[in-house]
Short mmCIF file of C-alpha atoms in Angstrom, two decimals:
data_model
loop_
_atom_site.label_atom_id
_atom_site.label_comp_id
_atom_site.label_asym_id
_atom_site.label_seq_id
_atom_site.Cartn_x
_atom_site.Cartn_y
_atom_site.Cartn_z
CA UNK A 9 -3.53 -24.99 -39.04
CA UNK A 10 -1.13 -23.17 -41.35
CA UNK A 11 1.59 -25.84 -41.43
CA UNK A 12 0.99 -29.57 -41.25
CA UNK A 13 3.66 -31.97 -39.98
CA UNK A 14 5.56 -33.60 -42.84
CA UNK A 15 7.71 -36.67 -43.38
CA UNK A 16 10.85 -35.59 -45.25
CA UNK A 17 11.83 -37.85 -48.14
CA UNK A 18 15.46 -36.93 -47.63
CA UNK A 19 17.63 -36.23 -44.59
CA UNK A 20 17.55 -32.51 -43.78
CA UNK A 21 20.82 -30.95 -42.67
CA UNK A 22 19.74 -28.45 -40.05
CA UNK A 23 21.81 -25.31 -39.52
CA UNK A 24 20.75 -23.94 -36.15
CA UNK A 25 19.09 -24.71 -32.86
CA UNK A 26 17.45 -22.35 -30.37
CA UNK A 27 18.39 -22.93 -26.73
CA UNK A 28 16.66 -21.47 -23.68
CA UNK A 29 18.67 -22.05 -20.47
CA UNK A 30 15.62 -20.96 -18.48
CA UNK A 31 13.94 -24.19 -19.61
CA UNK A 32 17.01 -26.46 -19.75
CA UNK A 33 20.62 -25.46 -19.05
CA UNK A 34 22.16 -28.93 -18.92
CA UNK A 35 24.83 -28.36 -21.59
CA UNK A 36 25.00 -24.57 -21.45
CA UNK A 37 28.64 -24.33 -20.35
CA UNK A 38 29.78 -26.93 -22.89
CA UNK A 39 28.49 -24.79 -25.78
CA UNK A 40 28.60 -21.32 -24.19
CA UNK A 41 31.50 -20.10 -26.35
CA UNK A 42 29.54 -20.87 -29.54
CA UNK A 43 26.25 -19.30 -28.45
CA UNK A 44 24.86 -16.06 -29.85
CA UNK A 45 22.68 -14.14 -27.43
CA UNK A 46 19.28 -13.19 -28.80
CA UNK A 47 18.74 -10.48 -26.21
CA UNK A 48 17.90 -7.11 -27.80
CA UNK A 49 20.65 -4.50 -27.45
CA UNK A 50 18.71 -2.60 -24.77
CA UNK A 51 18.42 -5.78 -22.66
CA UNK A 52 22.07 -6.85 -22.46
CA UNK A 53 22.03 -6.52 -18.67
CA UNK A 54 19.26 -9.14 -18.48
CA UNK A 55 20.33 -11.32 -21.40
CA UNK A 56 20.08 -14.43 -19.21
CA UNK A 57 16.27 -14.34 -19.56
CA UNK A 58 16.53 -14.59 -23.36
CA UNK A 59 17.27 -17.62 -25.56
CA UNK A 60 20.43 -18.24 -27.57
CA UNK A 61 21.17 -19.32 -31.12
CA UNK A 62 23.65 -22.12 -31.79
CA UNK A 63 25.07 -23.04 -35.19
CA UNK A 64 25.14 -26.83 -35.13
CA UNK A 65 28.34 -27.24 -37.12
CA UNK A 66 30.21 -25.13 -34.56
CA UNK A 67 29.89 -27.96 -32.03
CA UNK A 68 31.57 -31.37 -32.15
CA UNK A 69 29.23 -33.96 -33.70
CA UNK A 70 29.72 -36.33 -30.76
CA UNK A 71 28.44 -33.65 -28.34
CA UNK A 72 25.44 -33.00 -30.58
CA UNK A 73 24.61 -36.73 -30.48
CA UNK A 74 25.03 -36.77 -26.69
CA UNK A 75 22.67 -33.82 -26.29
CA UNK A 76 20.09 -35.44 -28.55
CA UNK A 77 20.20 -38.58 -26.40
CA UNK A 78 19.83 -36.46 -23.26
CA UNK A 79 16.87 -34.70 -24.84
CA UNK A 80 15.11 -37.97 -25.55
CA UNK A 81 15.29 -38.85 -21.85
CA UNK A 82 14.07 -35.36 -20.91
CA UNK A 83 11.12 -35.64 -23.24
CA UNK A 84 10.13 -39.07 -21.91
CA UNK A 85 10.11 -37.53 -18.44
CA UNK A 86 7.87 -34.69 -19.64
CA UNK A 87 10.63 -32.08 -19.38
CA UNK A 88 12.00 -29.51 -21.83
CA UNK A 89 14.91 -30.58 -24.07
CA UNK A 90 18.16 -28.63 -24.36
CA UNK A 91 17.76 -28.36 -28.14
CA UNK A 92 14.37 -26.65 -28.07
CA UNK A 93 13.82 -25.91 -31.77
CA UNK A 94 16.05 -26.96 -34.65
CA UNK A 95 15.82 -25.29 -38.02
CA UNK A 96 17.33 -25.00 -41.47
CA UNK A 97 17.44 -21.40 -42.55
CA UNK A 98 16.50 -19.89 -45.89
CA UNK A 99 19.54 -18.67 -47.85
CA UNK A 100 20.58 -15.50 -46.04
CA UNK A 101 23.27 -14.03 -43.82
CA UNK A 102 23.46 -15.19 -40.21
CA UNK A 103 23.25 -11.60 -38.88
CA UNK A 104 19.87 -11.27 -40.64
CA UNK A 105 18.55 -14.28 -38.74
CA UNK A 106 19.92 -13.04 -35.42
CA UNK A 107 18.49 -9.54 -35.93
CA UNK A 108 15.09 -10.94 -36.92
CA UNK A 109 14.88 -13.12 -33.82
CA UNK A 110 16.02 -10.29 -31.55
CA UNK A 111 13.40 -7.93 -32.97
CA UNK A 112 10.58 -10.39 -32.38
CA UNK A 113 11.40 -11.81 -28.96
CA UNK A 114 9.74 -8.92 -27.14
CA UNK A 115 6.27 -7.50 -27.59
CA UNK A 116 4.56 -4.65 -25.79
CA UNK A 117 1.10 -4.32 -24.31
CA UNK A 118 0.60 -0.79 -23.09
CA UNK A 119 3.74 0.17 -21.19
CA UNK A 120 4.76 -3.42 -20.36
CA UNK A 121 7.20 -5.59 -22.29
CA UNK A 122 6.80 -9.37 -22.54
CA UNK A 123 9.14 -12.12 -23.73
CA UNK A 124 7.66 -13.78 -26.82
CA UNK A 125 8.67 -17.45 -26.64
CA UNK A 126 7.32 -18.32 -30.09
CA UNK A 127 10.24 -20.77 -30.43
CA UNK A 128 8.87 -22.95 -27.61
CA UNK A 129 7.01 -25.88 -29.26
CA UNK A 130 4.16 -25.57 -26.73
CA UNK A 131 3.58 -22.04 -28.01
CA UNK A 132 4.63 -22.42 -31.66
CA UNK A 133 2.18 -25.28 -32.22
CA UNK A 134 -0.75 -23.22 -30.99
CA UNK A 135 0.29 -20.16 -32.99
CA UNK A 136 0.29 -22.50 -35.98
CA UNK A 137 -3.00 -24.19 -35.09
CA UNK A 138 -4.90 -20.93 -34.51
CA UNK A 139 -3.19 -19.30 -37.51
CA UNK A 140 -1.75 -16.36 -35.61
CA UNK A 141 -1.62 -13.25 -37.76
CA UNK A 142 2.16 -12.90 -37.29
CA UNK A 143 2.98 -16.59 -37.81
CA UNK A 144 4.44 -16.19 -41.31
CA UNK A 145 6.48 -13.20 -40.16
CA UNK A 146 8.10 -14.85 -37.12
CA UNK A 147 9.04 -17.88 -39.25
CA UNK A 148 10.42 -15.69 -42.04
CA UNK A 149 13.95 -17.13 -42.00
CA UNK A 150 12.99 -20.74 -41.23
CA UNK A 151 12.96 -23.12 -44.20
CA UNK A 152 12.55 -26.34 -42.21
CA UNK A 153 11.74 -26.78 -38.52
CA UNK A 154 12.07 -29.82 -36.28
CA UNK A 155 11.18 -30.29 -32.62
CA UNK A 156 9.68 -32.84 -30.28
CA UNK A 157 6.03 -32.48 -29.38
CA UNK A 158 3.87 -35.01 -27.53
CA UNK A 159 6.80 -37.47 -27.56
CA UNK A 160 7.02 -37.35 -31.34
CA UNK A 161 9.57 -35.66 -33.57
CA UNK A 162 7.67 -33.28 -35.85
CA UNK A 163 9.06 -31.70 -39.01
CA UNK A 164 7.61 -28.73 -40.88
CA UNK A 165 8.30 -27.08 -44.19
CA UNK A 166 8.10 -23.47 -43.02
CA UNK A 167 8.56 -21.84 -46.39
CA UNK A 168 5.07 -20.35 -46.38
CA UNK A 169 4.04 -17.40 -48.48
CA UNK A 170 1.64 -14.70 -47.39
CA UNK A 171 1.34 -11.25 -45.91
CA UNK A 172 3.96 -10.23 -43.37
CA UNK A 173 1.95 -8.98 -40.41
CA UNK A 174 4.43 -8.19 -37.66
CA UNK A 175 2.05 -7.45 -34.80
CA UNK A 176 1.42 -10.39 -32.45
CA UNK A 177 -2.15 -11.32 -31.56
CA UNK A 178 -2.11 -10.35 -27.88
CA UNK A 179 -5.44 -11.99 -27.05
CA UNK A 180 -4.32 -15.28 -28.58
CA UNK A 181 -1.00 -15.17 -26.71
CA UNK A 182 -2.86 -14.61 -23.44
CA UNK A 183 -5.11 -17.59 -24.12
CA UNK A 184 -2.13 -19.77 -25.03
CA UNK A 185 -0.42 -18.79 -21.78
CA UNK A 186 -3.54 -19.61 -19.77
CA UNK A 187 -4.04 -22.89 -21.64
CA UNK A 188 -0.48 -24.08 -21.01
CA UNK A 189 -0.65 -23.22 -17.32
CA UNK A 190 -3.99 -25.02 -16.97
CA UNK A 191 -2.45 -28.06 -18.67
CA UNK A 192 0.38 -27.99 -16.11
CA UNK A 193 -2.11 -27.74 -13.27
CA UNK A 194 -4.22 -30.59 -14.66
CA UNK A 195 -1.07 -32.60 -15.48
CA UNK A 196 -2.71 -33.23 -18.82
CA UNK A 197 -0.79 -35.64 -21.04
CA UNK A 198 -1.53 -37.27 -24.37
CA UNK A 199 0.52 -38.59 -27.27
CA UNK A 200 -2.34 -38.02 -29.70
CA UNK A 201 -2.26 -34.72 -31.62
CA UNK A 202 -6.04 -34.58 -32.42
CA UNK A 203 -6.84 -35.31 -28.75
CA UNK A 204 -4.44 -32.54 -27.72
CA UNK A 205 -6.12 -29.96 -29.94
CA UNK A 206 -9.57 -31.12 -28.82
CA UNK A 207 -8.56 -30.40 -25.23
CA UNK A 208 -7.04 -27.05 -26.22
CA UNK A 209 -10.30 -25.98 -27.85
CA UNK A 210 -12.17 -26.96 -24.70
CA UNK A 211 -9.85 -24.87 -22.50
CA UNK A 212 -10.13 -21.91 -24.90
CA UNK A 213 -13.92 -22.19 -24.71
CA UNK A 214 -13.77 -22.19 -20.92
CA UNK A 215 -11.52 -19.12 -21.08
CA UNK A 216 -14.22 -17.26 -23.04
CA UNK A 217 -16.93 -18.35 -20.63
CA UNK A 218 -14.85 -17.33 -17.63
CA UNK A 219 -14.14 -13.93 -19.12
CA UNK A 220 -17.87 -13.40 -19.65
CA UNK A 221 -18.35 -14.17 -15.96
CA UNK A 222 -16.17 -11.19 -15.08
CA UNK A 223 -12.96 -13.02 -14.15
CA UNK A 224 -10.16 -10.95 -15.65
CA UNK A 225 -6.88 -11.72 -13.84
CA UNK A 226 -4.78 -14.56 -15.20
CA UNK A 227 -4.36 -16.43 -11.89
CA UNK A 228 -8.10 -16.29 -11.22
CA UNK A 229 -8.86 -17.45 -14.77
CA UNK A 230 -6.46 -20.40 -14.48
CA UNK A 231 -7.90 -21.51 -11.14
CA UNK A 232 -11.52 -21.24 -12.29
CA UNK A 233 -10.84 -23.04 -15.60
CA UNK A 234 -9.03 -25.74 -13.65
CA UNK A 235 -12.12 -26.31 -11.51
CA UNK A 236 -14.52 -26.07 -14.45
CA UNK A 237 -12.58 -28.71 -16.36
CA UNK A 238 -12.64 -31.08 -13.39
CA UNK A 239 -16.24 -30.52 -12.30
CA UNK A 240 -17.92 -29.66 -15.60
CA UNK A 241 -19.29 -26.57 -17.30
CA UNK A 242 -22.36 -26.58 -15.05
CA UNK A 243 -20.03 -25.47 -12.23
CA UNK A 244 -20.10 -21.97 -13.72
CA UNK A 245 -23.82 -21.67 -12.98
CA UNK A 246 -23.61 -22.62 -9.31
CA UNK A 247 -23.98 -20.18 -6.43
CA UNK A 248 -20.75 -21.65 -5.06
CA UNK A 249 -18.83 -20.44 -8.14
CA UNK A 250 -20.53 -17.04 -7.99
CA UNK A 251 -19.56 -16.69 -4.34
CA UNK A 252 -15.90 -17.31 -5.16
CA UNK A 253 -15.89 -14.88 -8.09
CA UNK A 254 -17.38 -12.14 -5.91
CA UNK A 255 -14.77 -12.52 -3.18
CA UNK A 256 -12.54 -9.43 -2.77
CA UNK A 257 -9.60 -11.85 -2.50
CA UNK A 258 -10.15 -13.03 -6.06
CA UNK A 259 -11.23 -16.49 -7.19
CA UNK A 260 -7.89 -18.26 -6.77
CA UNK A 261 -7.19 -17.15 -3.21
CA UNK A 262 -10.82 -17.49 -2.14
CA UNK A 263 -10.98 -21.08 -3.40
CA UNK A 264 -7.66 -22.00 -1.77
CA UNK A 265 -8.78 -20.62 1.59
CA UNK A 266 -12.03 -22.59 1.70
CA UNK A 267 -12.24 -25.11 4.51
CA UNK A 268 -12.61 -28.83 3.82
CA UNK A 269 -16.11 -28.73 5.28
CA UNK A 270 -17.11 -25.94 2.87
CA UNK A 271 -15.88 -28.01 -0.07
CA UNK A 272 -17.62 -31.10 1.31
CA UNK A 273 -20.93 -29.25 1.49
CA UNK A 274 -20.52 -28.31 -2.17
CA UNK A 275 -19.61 -31.87 -3.18
CA UNK A 276 -22.68 -33.26 -1.41
CA UNK A 277 -24.97 -30.73 -3.05
CA UNK A 278 -23.54 -31.57 -6.51
CA UNK A 279 -23.51 -35.36 -5.84
CA UNK A 280 -19.74 -35.60 -6.34
CA UNK A 281 -18.53 -38.81 -4.67
CA UNK A 282 -15.20 -39.49 -6.38
CA UNK A 283 -12.56 -39.05 -3.67
CA UNK A 284 -9.70 -38.58 -6.13
CA UNK A 285 -11.66 -35.86 -7.92
CA UNK A 286 -12.51 -34.15 -4.64
CA UNK A 287 -8.87 -34.14 -3.60
CA UNK A 288 -7.75 -32.67 -6.91
CA UNK A 289 -10.44 -29.97 -6.85
CA UNK A 290 -9.19 -28.94 -3.40
CA UNK A 291 -5.68 -28.52 -4.86
CA UNK A 292 -4.45 -31.76 -3.32
CA UNK A 293 -1.96 -33.10 -5.85
#
């Protein structure tokens, strides 16, 4: 991990916060006049899909306190806060920060463009943990960062030095996306950071194994990793798994269209008796 959480000895006066109405729009209209769109110039007609930058001192302090209280309740409920990432900038002009964020919020793979939500704690933490090659670059104008992760407020001194590699690691981003969607599907929760990273490493390992089995689409990978995590790694060596991977419908659709009796035959063969586990494997949430 490139940056370890720190405990500031003094109160840090943060300058900015990144807001993504696609994740939480609770106070959007209260602060709309003070927001700076981070949509690239060519994407003004779809700027609603991009995040916004808010200078904290442009908003009444009482509203900031109200939002922070709202965010605490959101976090306890397992939902995204309105103030997604708060940061103190390095000494520079605000337009430099805005331009930097705009330039890095989109990346291309082939002819397709993707939104790069590196400011989302669920993504930022894994870019940090796996030491993404562009991590220092995307945090270039951040001196201090604060956000809530696993029900804990984490602070980081982001003033790292190193080579500025601007190209995102596409393979890592794909794995992070798969991991976070598998976590949602599993409803995985923990307040323990080491336990969280242990689970992440397990999901990443499953992702490699699945890829070696010839599963290439994201939805199929997520569904097969979901089942592997519930049943165990030995599931990947069963004829049942092979049958699903060879289906022309793809693994996800093939597994969802199995009858209860087909699943029951598999459970009996594998000596799986836990009814709750069976129900979850069959997508019964």
